[in-house]
Structures are given as structure tokens and as C-alpha cells.
Short mmCIF file of C-alpha atoms in Angstrom, two decimals:
data_model
loop_
_atom_site.label_atom_id
_atom_site.label_comp_id
_atom_site.label_asym_id
_atom_site.label_seq_id
_atom_site.Cartn_x
_atom_site.Cartn_y
_atom_site.Cartn_z
CA ASN A 207 116.62 91.98 111.75
CA ALA A 208 114.69 93.06 108.78
CA GLY A 209 114.66 91.70 105.43
CA VAL A 210 115.32 93.46 102.09
CA MET A 211 112.59 95.82 101.89
CA GLN A 212 110.76 96.87 98.56
CA ASN A 213 108.35 99.59 97.29
CA PRO A 214 106.00 99.64 95.96
CA ARG A 215 104.63 96.05 96.21
CA HIS A 216 102.40 97.23 93.19
CA LEU A 217 102.83 99.59 90.08
CA VAL A 218 100.42 100.62 87.81
CA ARG A 219 101.71 102.51 85.23
CA ARG A 220 100.49 104.14 81.95
CA ARG A 221 102.61 103.93 78.93
CA GLY A 222 105.17 106.82 78.78
CA GLN A 223 105.04 107.32 82.52
CA GLU A 224 107.99 107.11 84.96
CA ALA A 225 108.50 104.21 87.31
CA ARG A 226 110.41 104.43 90.26
CA LEU A 227 111.02 101.12 92.40
CA ARG A 228 112.99 101.25 95.74
CA CYS A 229 114.96 99.04 97.46
CA SER A 230 116.52 99.11 101.00
CA PRO A 231 118.89 96.24 101.72
CA MET A 232 119.19 94.10 104.95
CA LYS A 233 120.81 96.14 107.83
CA GLY A 234 124.76 95.92 107.49
CA HIS A 235 124.50 94.91 103.43
CA SER A 236 126.00 97.27 101.22
CA HIS A 237 125.66 95.13 97.79
CA VAL A 238 122.57 95.32 96.15
CA TYR A 239 121.29 93.38 93.11
CA TRP A 240 118.39 93.82 90.71
CA TYR A 241 116.86 91.50 88.64
CA ARG A 242 113.82 91.16 86.52
CA GLN A 243 111.33 88.02 86.15
CA LEU A 244 109.17 88.30 82.90
CA PRO A 245 105.93 86.29 83.05
CA GLU A 246 106.59 82.49 83.20
CA GLU A 247 110.32 82.74 83.37
CA GLY A 248 113.45 82.74 85.76
CA LEU A 249 114.65 85.70 86.78
CA LYS A 250 117.22 87.83 84.63
CA PHE A 251 120.56 90.02 86.21
CA MET A 252 120.04 93.68 85.50
CA VAL A 253 122.49 95.47 87.64
CA TYR A 254 125.15 95.20 90.43
CA LEU A 255 125.32 98.24 93.04
CA GLN A 256 127.77 99.34 95.77
CA LYS A 257 127.39 102.74 97.62
CA GLU A 258 127.48 105.33 95.23
CA ASN A 259 128.98 102.89 92.38
CA ILE A 260 127.58 101.17 89.40
CA ILE A 261 129.80 97.80 90.15
CA ASP A 262 127.88 95.68 87.09
CA GLU A 263 125.32 96.97 84.70
CA SER A 264 125.65 94.43 81.84
CA GLY A 265 122.27 93.17 82.36
CA MET A 266 120.44 96.49 81.90
CA PRO A 267 118.73 97.64 78.79
CA LYS A 268 120.48 100.18 76.77
CA GLU A 269 117.97 102.93 76.86
CA ARG A 270 115.29 104.18 79.79
CA PHE A 271 116.60 101.83 82.57
CA SER A 272 118.82 103.54 85.11
CA ALA A 273 119.96 102.45 88.64
CA GLU A 274 121.26 104.36 92.11
CA PHE A 275 122.35 103.38 95.10
CA PRO A 276 123.15 106.68 97.07
CA LYS A 277 125.33 107.29 99.90
CA GLU A 278 122.11 107.65 102.37
CA GLY A 279 118.66 106.12 100.89
CA PRO A 280 117.58 102.98 99.60
CA SER A 281 118.46 101.78 95.87
CA ILE A 282 116.19 103.13 93.16
CA LEU A 283 115.91 101.20 89.75
CA ARG A 284 114.17 104.02 87.36
CA ILE A 285 112.55 103.25 84.03
CA GLN A 286 111.81 106.13 82.26
CA GLN A 287 108.69 106.17 79.37
CA VAL A 288 107.42 102.80 80.30
CA VAL A 289 106.33 100.35 77.68
CA ARG A 290 103.98 97.14 78.01
CA GLY A 291 107.16 95.01 77.84
CA ASP A 292 108.41 96.65 81.12
CA SER A 293 105.59 94.43 83.15
CA ALA A 294 107.05 92.28 85.37
CA ALA A 295 108.25 91.46 89.05
CA TYR A 296 111.00 93.44 89.87
CA PHE A 297 113.15 91.90 92.52
CA CYS A 298 116.38 93.24 94.63
CA ALA A 299 118.97 91.51 96.71
CA SER A 300 121.29 92.42 98.87
CA SER A 301 124.71 90.62 100.28
CA PRO A 302 126.63 91.79 103.00
CA PRO A 303 130.23 93.86 101.92
CA ALA A 304 132.92 91.21 102.31
CA SER A 305 131.22 89.41 99.49
CA THR A 306 133.58 88.44 96.36
CA PHE A 307 131.28 85.63 95.17
CA THR A 308 130.86 83.71 98.47
CA ASP A 309 128.04 84.99 99.87
CA THR A 310 124.46 84.33 99.84
CA GLN A 311 121.90 86.64 98.35
CA TYR A 312 118.90 87.63 99.89
CA PHE A 313 116.10 88.94 98.07
CA GLY A 314 113.35 91.22 98.56
CA PRO A 315 109.60 90.56 97.94
CA GLY A 316 109.77 92.07 94.61
CA THR A 317 107.94 95.20 92.84
CA ARG A 318 105.05 94.03 90.55
CA LEU A 319 105.14 96.47 87.52
CA THR A 320 101.87 96.26 85.28
CA VAL A 321 102.00 99.11 82.40
CA LEU A 322 98.69 99.46 80.82
CA GLY B 570 126.76 82.13 77.51
CA ILE B 571 126.63 79.90 80.58
CA GLN B 572 123.38 78.05 80.54
CA VAL B 573 121.82 76.72 83.71
CA GLU B 574 119.10 73.73 82.80
CA GLN B 575 116.80 72.22 85.18
CA SER B 576 114.83 69.39 85.30
CA PRO B 577 112.09 68.70 84.75
CA PRO B 578 110.07 71.67 84.15
CA ASP B 579 106.81 70.78 85.43
CA LEU B 580 106.58 68.39 88.30
CA ILE B 581 102.57 66.82 89.76
CA LEU B 582 102.88 65.05 92.89
CA GLN B 583 100.62 63.70 95.41
CA GLU B 584 101.01 64.63 98.73
CA GLY B 585 103.51 62.38 101.05
CA ALA B 586 105.48 61.38 97.68
CA ASN B 587 109.14 62.18 97.11
CA SER B 588 110.94 64.08 94.41
CA THR B 589 114.35 64.93 93.06
CA LEU B 590 115.00 68.40 91.20
CA ARG B 591 118.07 68.33 88.84
CA CYS B 592 120.22 71.67 87.91
CA ASN B 593 123.09 71.79 85.36
CA PHE B 594 125.16 74.52 84.76
CA SER B 595 128.10 74.57 82.05
CA ASP B 596 130.67 76.43 83.89
CA SER B 597 132.57 76.39 87.13
CA VAL B 598 130.57 77.29 89.73
CA ASN B 599 131.40 79.67 92.71
CA ASN B 600 128.44 78.95 94.72
CA LEU B 601 125.13 77.60 94.09
CA GLN B 602 121.78 78.52 95.40
CA TRP B 603 118.16 76.95 95.61
CA PHE B 604 115.39 79.35 95.79
CA HIS B 605 111.70 78.68 96.55
CA GLN B 606 108.83 81.21 94.80
CA ASN B 607 105.40 80.63 96.37
CA PRO B 608 102.45 80.94 94.68
CA TRP B 609 102.66 84.42 95.80
CA GLY B 610 105.68 85.16 94.07
CA GLN B 611 107.91 85.42 97.15
CA LEU B 612 111.70 83.77 96.79
CA ILE B 613 112.82 81.90 99.74
CA ASN B 614 115.96 80.80 100.16
CA LEU B 615 116.84 76.99 100.50
CA PHE B 616 120.17 76.73 100.09
CA TYR B 617 123.86 78.05 99.74
CA ILE B 618 125.50 74.95 98.33
CA PRO B 619 128.89 75.45 96.47
CA SER B 620 129.73 71.69 96.79
CA GLY B 621 128.79 68.42 99.25
CA THR B 622 125.31 67.78 101.01
CA LYS B 623 123.43 69.77 103.16
CA GLN B 624 119.75 68.61 104.66
CA ASN B 625 117.04 71.03 106.39
CA GLY B 626 114.28 69.30 107.54
CA ARG B 627 111.98 67.63 104.64
CA LEU B 628 114.66 69.33 102.02
CA SER B 629 118.25 68.42 101.23
CA ALA B 630 120.60 69.59 98.38
CA THR B 631 123.97 68.12 97.00
CA THR B 632 126.05 69.90 94.47
CA VAL B 633 129.02 68.05 92.56
CA ALA B 634 130.83 71.34 91.47
CA THR B 635 133.50 68.85 89.36
CA GLU B 636 130.55 67.41 87.26
CA ARG B 637 128.52 70.42 87.25
CA TYR B 638 125.51 69.82 88.65
CA SER B 639 123.21 69.75 91.79
CA LEU B 640 119.84 68.22 93.28
CA LEU B 641 117.38 69.06 95.45
CA TYR B 642 115.39 66.36 97.12
CA ILE B 643 112.20 67.04 98.64
CA SER B 644 110.56 63.92 101.07
CA SER B 645 107.08 63.90 101.93
CA SER B 646 106.12 66.31 99.61
CA GLN B 647 103.07 69.07 101.05
CA THR B 648 100.88 70.81 99.53
CA THR B 649 102.79 74.26 100.76
CA ASP B 650 106.06 72.90 98.84
CA SER B 651 103.75 74.11 95.75
CA GLY B 652 105.99 76.57 93.91
CA VAL B 653 108.44 77.18 91.48
CA TYR B 654 112.43 75.91 92.26
CA PHE B 655 115.31 77.81 91.15
CA CYS B 656 118.76 77.05 90.70
CA ALA B 657 121.43 79.81 90.42
CA GLY B 658 124.95 80.52 90.49
CA PRO B 659 127.51 82.79 90.10
CA PHE B 660 130.10 81.92 87.78
CA SER B 661 133.59 82.70 87.22
CA GLY B 662 134.13 86.08 86.42
CA GLY B 663 130.68 86.80 86.94
CA TYR B 664 131.39 89.08 90.33
CA ASN B 665 128.29 87.86 92.11
CA LYS B 666 125.46 88.17 89.88
CA LEU B 667 123.44 85.34 90.25
CA ILE B 668 122.04 83.10 86.43
CA PHE B 669 118.96 81.51 87.01
CA GLY B 670 117.66 78.30 85.75
CA ALA B 671 113.96 78.29 84.15
CA GLY B 672 112.56 76.39 87.36
CA THR B 673 110.86 73.66 87.82
CA ARG B 674 107.04 73.91 88.51
CA LEU B 675 105.78 71.53 91.58
CA ALA B 676 102.33 70.92 91.92
CA VAL B 677 101.71 68.82 95.28
CA HIS B 678 97.52 67.81 95.20
CA PRO B 679 96.40 66.68 98.39
#
């Protein structure tokens, strides 16, 4: 059973470009979470999605960031007009559909975004 | 807001030593997870432990939910244990989003 997949693993963008990060949850999982890890810090929650729905986006910056989890295909975290402060590791996690507060989240390997 | 505090922030051990990492949290936790982030940045699930004690090989964890803390024990440490250890939990009203501590950075020397 494949784990959570993220691609690309490394992404380099110049200031002002767009970054698209993809996450395929574990098979059978319909809940996806995105977290950001700045250098030398812990992970910070960004957004929680279920298929075609954003459940909680309280951790998302108000501008330039968006996320989706379509009916078909991976979840996408999109960052428009990237700035140097967006350089970080972005992790995706998934959990099964019966989740409320009790299920373990399984993390992908992360995408390391570097903005030049 | 909810606080998750980990101690110590940094730890250096000789191979074979034992250690205890602590996680304090400021609110009721619905579950608690321990993770190991290895030097390559990969996050590995260690324990899902809302309460009680669990063991997995040289690692064990105890959560005392009523006193709002969790402990991770590493026995007979090995160089491969190096990395950062995080605790994280979803808290009441927070759906399942995890709030992470700042981590304990462990270096095990041969």
C-alpha cells in the first residue's frame, strides 16, 4: 500500500513565479492536510480538505495561497507570485474517511520549495 | 492559543545512552502523536497515544492526558535515532489539525 505521495520533492522558483505542489493521499484516505515547515521550526497547519471541500483554511495566508482537492486527482497547493519568505518544506498528510479527532495522520516526504 | 512545549530543545547523547523527551500541552488533547524527522527531512510516525503507554522496540511513550503531558523514552540510543522529535495533537474544537511543538533536536554520537 503506497504511502502519501508528494511531487515534486524539490522545487526552485524565482520571485514572482507560481509554485504548484501536489499531494496524492494514501489509498482509501479522503482527508488531506497541508503543513508548512520553515527552517529550524516545527510544522504549522495550513489547510484541511476533503474531496471537493475546504473544511478549515485558518492557517492559510490570506493572499497568494490556495488549495484544492478535486473529485479526481491529487490535492494541489498553489502559491502565486512567490516571495523569498515562502521558501520552506511543505508537507501533506492524509487520514481515512471516518476521521473526527481520533485518526492518525500519515505524512508524505514533503516538497522543499526554494525561492531565488 | 494552544501551546505545545517540548523539552529539552537540544540533546546530545553517546550511543547506548537512554533519554526522555517531554511534551507539555495547554489544552485537552484528543489524541497525541510523536514523530521523528530524520536528517533527510522525512517525517516518520512513532506513536499515536492519546493516553496510557505504548512500546515499540527501543522506544516507548506515555501520555497522561489529565496532567497534559506526554513522554517519549529512547533506550540504548543509536546514531540512526538522530534527528528532530516532534509531538503534535489535535485539540478540542480543532477538527483533526495537528498543532506541533518546536521539537527536540537529538544528536547521537558513536
